[in-house]
Every structure is written in structure tokens, then in C-alpha cells.
Amino acid sequence: MRPLAVLAFGGNALLRSNQKGTYEEQFQNVENTCRQILPLIRWGYDIVICHGNGPQVGNVLLQQEAGRHAFGLQEMPMDVCGAETQGAIAYMIETAMDRVLYAGGITTRRVISLVTRVEVDPKDPMFQNPTKPVGPFYPAEEAERLAAETGAVYKEDPKGRGWRKVVPSPTPMHISNVDIVSRLAREGKIVVTCGGGGIPVIWEAGGYKGVEAVIDKDLASALCACQIGADALYILTDVPKVYINFRKPDEKAIDTLTVAQAEKYLAEGQFAEGSMAPKVRAGIHFVRKGGDQCVITEAGQLGNPACGTRIILK
């Protein structure tokens, strides 16, 4: 049996900070990232790809806001926005990966995308304390009116840019159709799943129901890796390694972190929330649940077998 790796594509795999977000820009970024994972495929790994969707969901919400003002169009809920962007990004990854495989002379692999729901607990405490900002900024009066009309929660931006809707970010519990993801991957298919952390759903009598929330992409990737029995989790970001004292005079790159060391650095505040901290937590979760290692690195480093920072049990 071939080793199985889950790859979590970070935001820079799709959109760079200095770009406008055109389709051409995003597709070129995706194709470059797909090209950089070729070494893993040549080394014989079965591959599952997960990805973020934050900027893309933000753009959809802005488009909906413009449509509401200009034409009175009905806005779609967050779970539908997540599904929409999950499908669009998966299409780009699938198409780019096909092109990369063809150019690399690899004819035995196929790519398949699954629009994926991820179950969360309706009693998750995050539902009582929404913190994840989404969508456009509003003046205080407009945010107050929208909150009264929709029941949504708005909070003031700490940088003074206005008020913004915030939604919960609950912990993922179960990946929908994870058995199919596992089977397809073990058959040699490259599977794209859990886009944007997955479409958040809760179980009610009679079936699943989408909820106004977002799921952390790295935690969902780690959960997927655990549930399919992956050997390795690769979290791709915009730095080659994890650092302590990041961007300080005594900055230090870390080659290997045990779970105990990673937890110590988290407790010390070494890793920024919304940036490296969730990636490290995802790595801890994966290796604690039986994974061999989590590698946090930049995609361009994947040709080096010793790339990145490795999180191991001990």
C-alpha cells in the first residue's frame, strides 16, 4: 500500500496579497502550487488536497452586497457561499492538476473533486461567541440596522475600518463521505475535498442543516487526515518553516517540534492566532490521533525530503 498524504493549500496557493483576485491570477497560482507537489506524487504518495477559501468567500459577500443595493437580490447564507466557492476553487485545482500531470508525463493518476459538508456540534461554545469576521465593512448605524433586521452579530474592526459581521468558527467533528474520500485516494485518485474547511452543517431530526459559520481549514484538513488514516499531513503556507520569535532579531527556524514543545510555544504566544497557531494546533491534533508527522512549509520546498518544520509525537 502506498503512503497517503493530505495537503492543506493555504491562501497564497490561490491568491497573493498584492493581486486583484482575477481568475487568471488565481488559476496561475493554483497551477504553480500543483506543479510543486509533483515530487510527492513521484515518490509514490496517494494525495488528498484540502484548501482555504477566505478571500473568495469575501468576494462573494461583496458581490452579494452590491447586488442587494443595486437590484434587491436576495443574499445567500454562509453555508451556500462556502459551497459556491468550494466548487469554484475545486474546479481550478482539478483543472490545474490535470495539466500538471499531463505535462509531467504522469498518466496513471486522475483528479476528482467532492463538494464536502463537515459536521459541527450545535452546542459548540463558538456559537455563543462568534469571532470570525466576514464580508464588507459598514458604518456603525448600518451595522446596527442590519443586526436588528437579520439577527447577525456585528463587531467593530480593531483597525478602525468600520463594523463587520462575525460568525462562529466551530470545531469540525466529522467529514461527510469520508469513506469515499479514503477509497478514491487509496485507488490512486487525487481527491480535492474539505474546501474552505468544508460546508458547516449540524444534524437535526431528518437530516443535515447548514449553519452560518466557517470552519478552520487546517483543523478540517487534520480531521480528514485522521479519519482516512493518512500517514502525513502537509500544511502549505507562505514561509518555509515555523519560527519562534518570528520577525524579531533572535528569530529562529524550527526543524522539528514534538507535541510537548509545540504546546509549550503555543502557551507562550509564539504563534499568531489567525496565522501559524491554528496550523500548529492542527499538526498536534493529527499526530496525537496516530499520524506519523505533520509538515508545515512553503509549497516550493516540497522537492526537498527534509523540508519544513515537522511536528512529531515525541
CSV table of C-alpha atoms in Angstrom, one decimal:
chain,number,residue,atom,x,y,z
A,1,MET,CA,0.0,0.0,0.0
A,2,ARG,CA,1.3,3.5,-0.9
A,3,PRO,CA,1.7,6.1,1.8
A,4,LEU,CA,-1.2,8.6,1.9
A,5,ALA,CA,-0.7,12.4,2.4
A,6,VAL,CA,-3.2,15.1,3.0
A,7,LEU,CA,-2.1,18.6,1.7
A,8,ALA,CA,-3.8,21.7,3.0
A,9,PHE,CA,-3.4,24.5,0.5
A,10,GLY,CA,-3.0,27.9,2.2
A,11,GLY,CA,-4.4,31.2,0.9
A,12,ASN,CA,-1.3,32.1,-1.0
A,13,ALA,CA,-1.7,28.9,-3.1
A,14,LEU,CA,-4.8,30.7,-4.6
A,15,LEU,CA,-4.3,34.4,-4.2
A,16,ARG,CA,-1.3,36.6,-3.3
A,17,SER,CA,-1.7,39.8,-1.2
A,18,ASN,CA,-0.6,42.1,-4.0
A,19,GLN,CA,-3.1,40.7,-6.5
A,20,LYS,CA,-6.6,41.7,-7.6
A,21,GLY,CA,-8.0,38.2,-7.5
A,22,THR,CA,-8.8,37.7,-11.2
A,23,TYR,CA,-9.5,34.2,-12.4
A,24,GLU,CA,-6.2,34.3,-14.4
A,25,GLU,CA,-4.2,35.2,-11.3
A,26,GLN,CA,-5.8,32.6,-9.2
A,27,PHE,CA,-5.5,29.8,-11.8
A,28,GLN,CA,-1.8,30.6,-12.3
A,29,ASN,CA,-1.2,30.4,-8.6
A,30,VAL,CA,-3.1,27.1,-8.3
A,31,GLU,CA,-1.2,25.6,-11.3
A,32,ASN,CA,2.2,26.7,-9.7
A,33,THR,CA,1.2,25.0,-6.4
A,34,CYS,CA,0.1,21.8,-8.1
A,35,ARG,CA,3.4,21.7,-10.0
A,36,GLN,CA,5.3,22.0,-6.7
A,37,ILE,CA,3.5,18.9,-5.2
A,38,LEU,CA,4.7,16.7,-8.1
A,39,PRO,CA,7.7,15.4,-6.0
A,40,LEU,CA,5.3,13.8,-3.5
A,41,ILE,CA,3.4,12.1,-6.4
A,42,ARG,CA,6.6,10.9,-8.0
A,43,TRP,CA,7.7,9.5,-4.6
A,44,GLY,CA,4.6,7.3,-4.6
A,45,TYR,CA,2.2,9.2,-2.3
A,46,ASP,CA,-1.6,8.9,-2.7
A,47,ILE,CA,-2.8,12.5,-2.4
A,48,VAL,CA,-5.8,14.3,-0.9
A,49,ILE,CA,-6.0,18.1,-1.3
A,50,CYS,CA,-7.8,20.4,1.0
A,51,HIS,CA,-7.8,24.2,0.6
A,52,GLY,CA,-8.8,27.6,2.0
A,53,ASN,CA,-11.5,29.9,0.6
A,54,GLY,CA,-11.4,33.0,2.8
A,55,PRO,CA,-10.7,35.7,0.1
A,56,GLN,CA,-13.1,34.0,-2.3
A,57,VAL,CA,-16.0,33.9,0.2
A,58,GLY,CA,-15.2,37.6,1.0
A,59,ASN,CA,-15.5,38.4,-2.7
A,60,VAL,CA,-18.9,36.6,-3.0
A,61,LEU,CA,-20.2,38.5,0.0
A,62,LEU,CA,-19.1,41.8,-1.6
A,63,GLN,CA,-20.8,40.8,-4.8
A,64,GLN,CA,-24.0,39.9,-2.9
A,65,GLU,CA,-23.9,43.3,-1.1
A,66,ALA,CA,-23.6,45.1,-4.5
A,67,GLY,CA,-26.5,43.0,-5.9
A,68,ARG,CA,-28.6,43.8,-2.8
A,69,HIS,CA,-28.1,47.5,-3.2
A,70,ALA,CA,-28.4,47.7,-7.0
A,71,PHE,CA,-31.1,45.1,-7.7
A,72,GLY,CA,-32.6,44.0,-4.4
A,73,LEU,CA,-31.2,40.5,-4.9
A,74,GLN,CA,-31.6,38.0,-2.0
A,75,GLU,CA,-28.3,37.3,-0.2
A,76,MET,CA,-27.3,33.6,0.3
A,77,PRO,CA,-26.4,32.2,3.7
A,78,MET,CA,-22.7,31.4,4.6
A,79,ASP,CA,-23.1,27.7,4.0
A,80,VAL,CA,-24.2,28.3,0.4
A,81,CYS,CA,-21.4,30.8,-0.1
A,82,GLY,CA,-19.0,28.2,1.2
A,83,ALA,CA,-20.4,25.6,-1.2
A,84,GLU,CA,-20.2,28.0,-4.1
A,85,THR,CA,-16.5,28.9,-3.6
A,86,GLN,CA,-15.6,25.3,-2.7
A,87,GLY,CA,-16.9,24.2,-6.1
A,88,ALA,CA,-15.2,27.0,-8.0
A,89,ILE,CA,-11.8,26.5,-6.3
A,90,ALA,CA,-12.0,22.7,-6.7
A,91,TYR,CA,-12.6,23.2,-10.4
A,92,MET,CA,-9.5,25.3,-10.7
A,93,ILE,CA,-7.4,22.8,-8.7
A,94,GLU,CA,-8.7,19.8,-10.6
A,95,THR,CA,-8.1,21.5,-14.0
A,96,ALA,CA,-4.6,22.7,-13.0
A,97,MET,CA,-3.6,19.4,-11.5
A,98,ASP,CA,-4.7,17.6,-14.7
A,99,ARG,CA,-2.5,20.0,-16.8
A,100,VAL,CA,0.5,19.5,-14.4
A,101,LEU,CA,0.1,15.7,-14.5
A,102,TYR,CA,-0.1,15.7,-18.3
A,103,ALA,CA,3.0,18.0,-18.7
A,104,GLY,CA,4.9,15.7,-16.2
A,105,GLY,CA,4.1,12.6,-18.2
A,106,ILE,CA,2.0,11.1,-15.4
A,107,THR,CA,-0.8,9.2,-17.0
A,108,THR,CA,-1.9,6.9,-14.2
A,109,ARG,CA,-3.4,9.5,-11.9
A,110,ARG,CA,-6.9,11.1,-12.1
A,111,VAL,CA,-8.2,14.1,-10.2
A,112,ILE,CA,-11.7,14.2,-8.6
A,113,SER,CA,-13.4,16.9,-6.6
A,114,LEU,CA,-16.0,16.5,-3.9
A,115,VAL,CA,-18.2,19.3,-2.5
A,116,THR,CA,-17.9,18.4,1.1
A,117,ARG,CA,-20.1,19.0,4.2
A,118,VAL,CA,-18.4,18.9,7.6
A,119,GLU,CA,-20.5,18.3,10.7
A,120,VAL,CA,-20.1,20.5,13.7
A,121,ASP,CA,-21.7,20.3,17.2
A,122,PRO,CA,-24.7,22.7,17.5
A,123,LYS,CA,-23.7,23.1,21.2
A,124,ASP,CA,-20.2,24.1,20.3
A,125,PRO,CA,-19.4,27.2,22.5
A,126,MET,CA,-18.2,29.1,19.5
A,127,PHE,CA,-21.9,29.5,18.5
A,128,GLN,CA,-22.3,31.7,21.7
A,129,ASN,CA,-19.2,33.7,20.9
A,130,PRO,CA,-18.9,34.4,17.1
A,131,THR,CA,-15.5,35.9,16.4
A,132,LYS,CA,-14.7,35.2,12.7
A,133,PRO,CA,-15.1,38.4,10.6
A,134,VAL,CA,-16.6,38.0,7.1
A,135,GLY,CA,-17.8,40.3,4.4
A,136,PRO,CA,-17.8,44.1,3.9
A,137,PHE,CA,-17.2,46.9,6.5
A,138,TYR,CA,-20.2,49.1,7.5
A,139,PRO,CA,-20.7,52.3,9.4
A,140,ALA,CA,-22.0,51.8,12.9
A,141,GLU,CA,-25.5,52.9,12.0
A,142,GLU,CA,-25.7,50.5,9.1
A,143,ALA,CA,-24.3,47.6,11.1
A,144,GLU,CA,-26.9,48.3,13.9
A,145,ARG,CA,-29.7,48.2,11.3
A,146,LEU,CA,-28.5,45.0,9.7
A,147,ALA,CA,-28.1,43.3,13.1
A,148,ALA,CA,-31.7,44.3,14.0
A,149,GLU,CA,-33.1,43.0,10.6
A,150,THR,CA,-31.1,39.8,10.4
A,151,GLY,CA,-30.1,38.8,13.9
A,152,ALA,CA,-26.5,38.6,12.8
A,153,VAL,CA,-23.7,39.9,15.1
A,154,TYR,CA,-21.5,42.8,14.1
A,155,LYS,CA,-18.3,43.9,15.8
A,156,GLU,CA,-16.1,46.9,15.3
A,157,ASP,CA,-12.9,46.3,13.4
A,158,PRO,CA,-9.8,46.8,15.7
A,159,LYS,CA,-8.1,48.8,12.9
A,160,GLY,CA,-10.9,51.3,12.7
A,161,ARG,CA,-12.2,50.4,9.3
A,162,GLY,CA,-15.8,50.1,10.4
A,163,TRP,CA,-18.1,47.3,11.7
A,164,ARG,CA,-18.2,43.8,10.2
A,165,LYS,CA,-20.3,40.7,10.5
A,166,VAL,CA,-18.8,38.0,12.7
A,167,VAL,CA,-19.8,34.3,12.6
A,168,PRO,CA,-18.8,31.3,14.7
A,169,SER,CA,-15.8,29.0,13.9
A,170,PRO,CA,-16.8,25.7,15.5
A,171,THR,CA,-14.6,22.7,15.8
A,172,PRO,CA,-15.1,20.1,12.9
A,173,MET,CA,-16.4,16.7,14.1
A,174,HIS,CA,-16.9,14.6,11.0
A,175,ILE,CA,-16.2,14.8,7.3
A,176,SER,CA,-19.1,13.8,5.1
A,177,ASN,CA,-18.5,10.9,2.8
A,178,VAL,CA,-15.0,10.4,4.3
A,179,ASP,CA,-15.2,6.7,3.4
A,180,ILE,CA,-15.5,7.6,-0.3
A,181,VAL,CA,-12.6,10.1,0.0
A,182,SER,CA,-10.4,7.3,1.5
A,183,ARG,CA,-11.4,4.7,-1.0
A,184,LEU,CA,-10.8,7.0,-4.0
A,185,ALA,CA,-7.4,8.2,-2.6
A,186,ARG,CA,-6.3,4.6,-1.9
A,187,GLU,CA,-7.2,3.7,-5.5
A,188,GLY,CA,-4.7,6.4,-6.7
A,189,LYS,CA,-7.1,9.2,-7.4
A,190,ILE,CA,-6.1,12.7,-6.3
A,191,VAL,CA,-9.1,13.9,-4.3
A,192,VAL,CA,-10.0,17.5,-3.7
A,193,THR,CA,-12.2,17.8,-0.6
A,194,CYS,CA,-13.0,19.9,2.5
A,195,GLY,CA,-12.6,23.2,0.7
A,196,GLY,CA,-12.6,26.2,3.0
A,197,GLY,CA,-12.8,23.8,5.9
A,198,GLY,CA,-16.0,22.3,4.5
A,199,ILE,CA,-19.6,23.4,4.4
A,200,PRO,CA,-20.6,23.6,8.1
A,201,VAL,CA,-23.7,21.5,8.9
A,202,ILE,CA,-25.4,20.3,12.0
A,203,TRP,CA,-27.5,17.1,12.4
A,204,GLU,CA,-31.2,17.6,13.1
A,205,ALA,CA,-34.0,15.1,13.1
A,206,GLY,CA,-34.5,14.3,9.4
A,207,GLY,CA,-31.0,15.2,8.2
A,208,TYR,CA,-28.3,17.8,8.0
A,209,LYS,CA,-28.8,21.6,8.1
A,210,GLY,CA,-26.4,24.2,7.0
A,211,VAL,CA,-25.4,26.9,9.6
A,212,GLU,CA,-24.0,30.4,9.5
A,213,ALA,CA,-20.4,29.6,10.4
A,214,VAL,CA,-16.9,28.9,9.0
A,215,ILE,CA,-14.6,26.1,9.8
A,216,ASP,CA,-10.9,26.4,10.1
A,217,LYS,CA,-9.3,24.9,7.0
A,218,ASP,CA,-6.3,23.5,8.9
A,219,LEU,CA,-8.3,21.8,11.6
A,220,ALA,CA,-10.6,20.3,8.9
A,221,SER,CA,-7.6,19.1,7.0
A,222,ALA,CA,-6.2,17.4,10.1
A,223,LEU,CA,-9.6,15.8,10.9
A,224,CYS,CA,-9.8,14.5,7.3
A,225,ALA,CA,-6.2,13.1,7.6
A,226,CYS,CA,-7.1,11.4,10.8
A,227,GLN,CA,-10.4,9.9,9.5
A,228,ILE,CA,-8.8,8.5,6.3
A,229,GLY,CA,-5.7,7.1,8.2
A,230,ALA,CA,-3.2,9.4,6.3
A,231,ASP,CA,0.5,8.9,7.0
A,232,ALA,CA,1.4,12.6,6.7
A,233,LEU,CA,-0.3,16.0,6.8
A,234,TYR,CA,1.4,18.8,4.8
A,235,ILE,CA,0.2,22.3,5.7
A,236,LEU,CA,1.3,24.7,3.0
A,237,THR,CA,1.8,28.3,3.9
A,238,ASP,CA,4.0,31.3,2.8
A,239,VAL,CA,7.0,30.6,5.0
A,240,PRO,CA,9.5,27.6,4.6
A,241,LYS,CA,9.4,26.7,8.4
A,242,VAL,CA,7.8,27.5,11.7
A,243,TYR,CA,9.7,30.2,13.6
A,244,ILE,CA,9.9,31.2,17.2
A,245,ASN,CA,10.5,34.9,17.9
A,246,PHE,CA,9.1,35.5,14.4
A,247,ARG,CA,10.4,38.7,12.7
A,248,LYS,CA,12.5,39.6,15.8
A,249,PRO,CA,16.3,39.9,15.9
A,250,ASP,CA,16.5,36.5,17.6
A,251,GLU,CA,14.1,34.8,15.1
A,252,LYS,CA,14.8,31.1,14.9
A,253,ALA,CA,13.6,28.5,12.4
A,254,ILE,CA,12.5,25.1,13.8
A,255,ASP,CA,13.2,21.9,12.1
A,256,THR,CA,11.3,19.5,14.4
A,257,LEU,CA,8.7,20.1,17.1
A,258,THR,CA,7.5,17.4,19.5
A,259,VAL,CA,3.9,17.8,20.6
A,260,ALA,CA,5.1,18.9,24.1
A,261,GLN,CA,7.3,21.5,22.6
A,262,ALA,CA,4.6,22.8,20.2
A,263,GLU,CA,2.2,23.1,23.1
A,264,LYS,CA,4.7,25.0,25.2
A,265,TYR,CA,5.3,27.5,22.4
A,266,LEU,CA,1.6,27.9,21.9
A,267,ALA,CA,1.1,28.7,25.6
A,268,GLU,CA,3.9,31.3,25.4
A,269,GLY,CA,2.1,33.0,22.5
A,270,GLN,CA,4.9,32.3,20.0
A,271,PHE,CA,2.5,31.6,17.2
A,272,ALA,CA,0.0,34.2,16.0
A,273,GLU,CA,-3.7,33.5,16.1
A,274,GLY,CA,-5.3,33.5,12.6
A,275,SER,CA,-1.9,32.6,11.2
A,276,MET,CA,0.6,30.0,12.5
A,277,ALA,CA,-1.2,29.0,15.7
A,278,PRO,CA,-4.1,27.1,14.0
A,279,LYS,CA,-1.6,25.3,11.8
A,280,VAL,CA,0.4,24.1,14.8
A,281,ARG,CA,-2.8,23.0,16.6
A,282,ALA,CA,-3.9,21.1,13.5
A,283,GLY,CA,-0.5,19.3,13.4
A,284,ILE,CA,-0.7,18.5,17.1
A,285,HIS,CA,-4.2,17.0,16.6
A,286,PHE,CA,-3.1,14.9,13.7
A,287,VAL,CA,0.0,13.3,15.3
A,288,ARG,CA,-1.9,12.8,18.6
A,289,LYS,CA,-4.5,10.8,16.7
A,290,GLY,CA,-1.9,8.5,15.1
A,291,GLY,CA,-0.4,10.3,12.2
A,292,ASP,CA,3.3,9.9,11.6
A,293,GLN,CA,4.1,13.6,11.1
A,294,CYS,CA,2.8,17.0,10.1
A,295,VAL,CA,5.0,19.1,7.9
A,296,ILE,CA,4.4,22.9,7.8
A,297,THR,CA,6.2,24.5,4.9
A,298,GLU,CA,6.0,26.5,1.7
A,299,ALA,CA,4.9,24.6,-1.4
A,300,GLY,CA,8.2,25.4,-3.3
A,301,GLN,CA,10.1,23.5,-0.6
A,302,LEU,CA,8.4,20.1,-1.3
A,303,GLY,CA,11.1,18.8,-3.6
A,304,ASN,CA,13.4,18.6,-0.5
A,305,PRO,CA,12.5,15.4,1.6
A,306,ALA,CA,13.7,17.3,4.7
A,307,CYS,CA,11.7,20.4,4.1
A,308,GLY,CA,9.7,22.5,6.6
A,309,THR,CA,9.0,22.0,10.3
A,310,ARG,CA,8.0,18.5,11.3
A,311,ILE,CA,5.6,18.0,14.2
A,312,ILE,CA,6.0,14.6,15.7
A,313,LEU,CA,4.6,12.9,18.8
A,314,LYS,CA,7.9,12.7,20.8
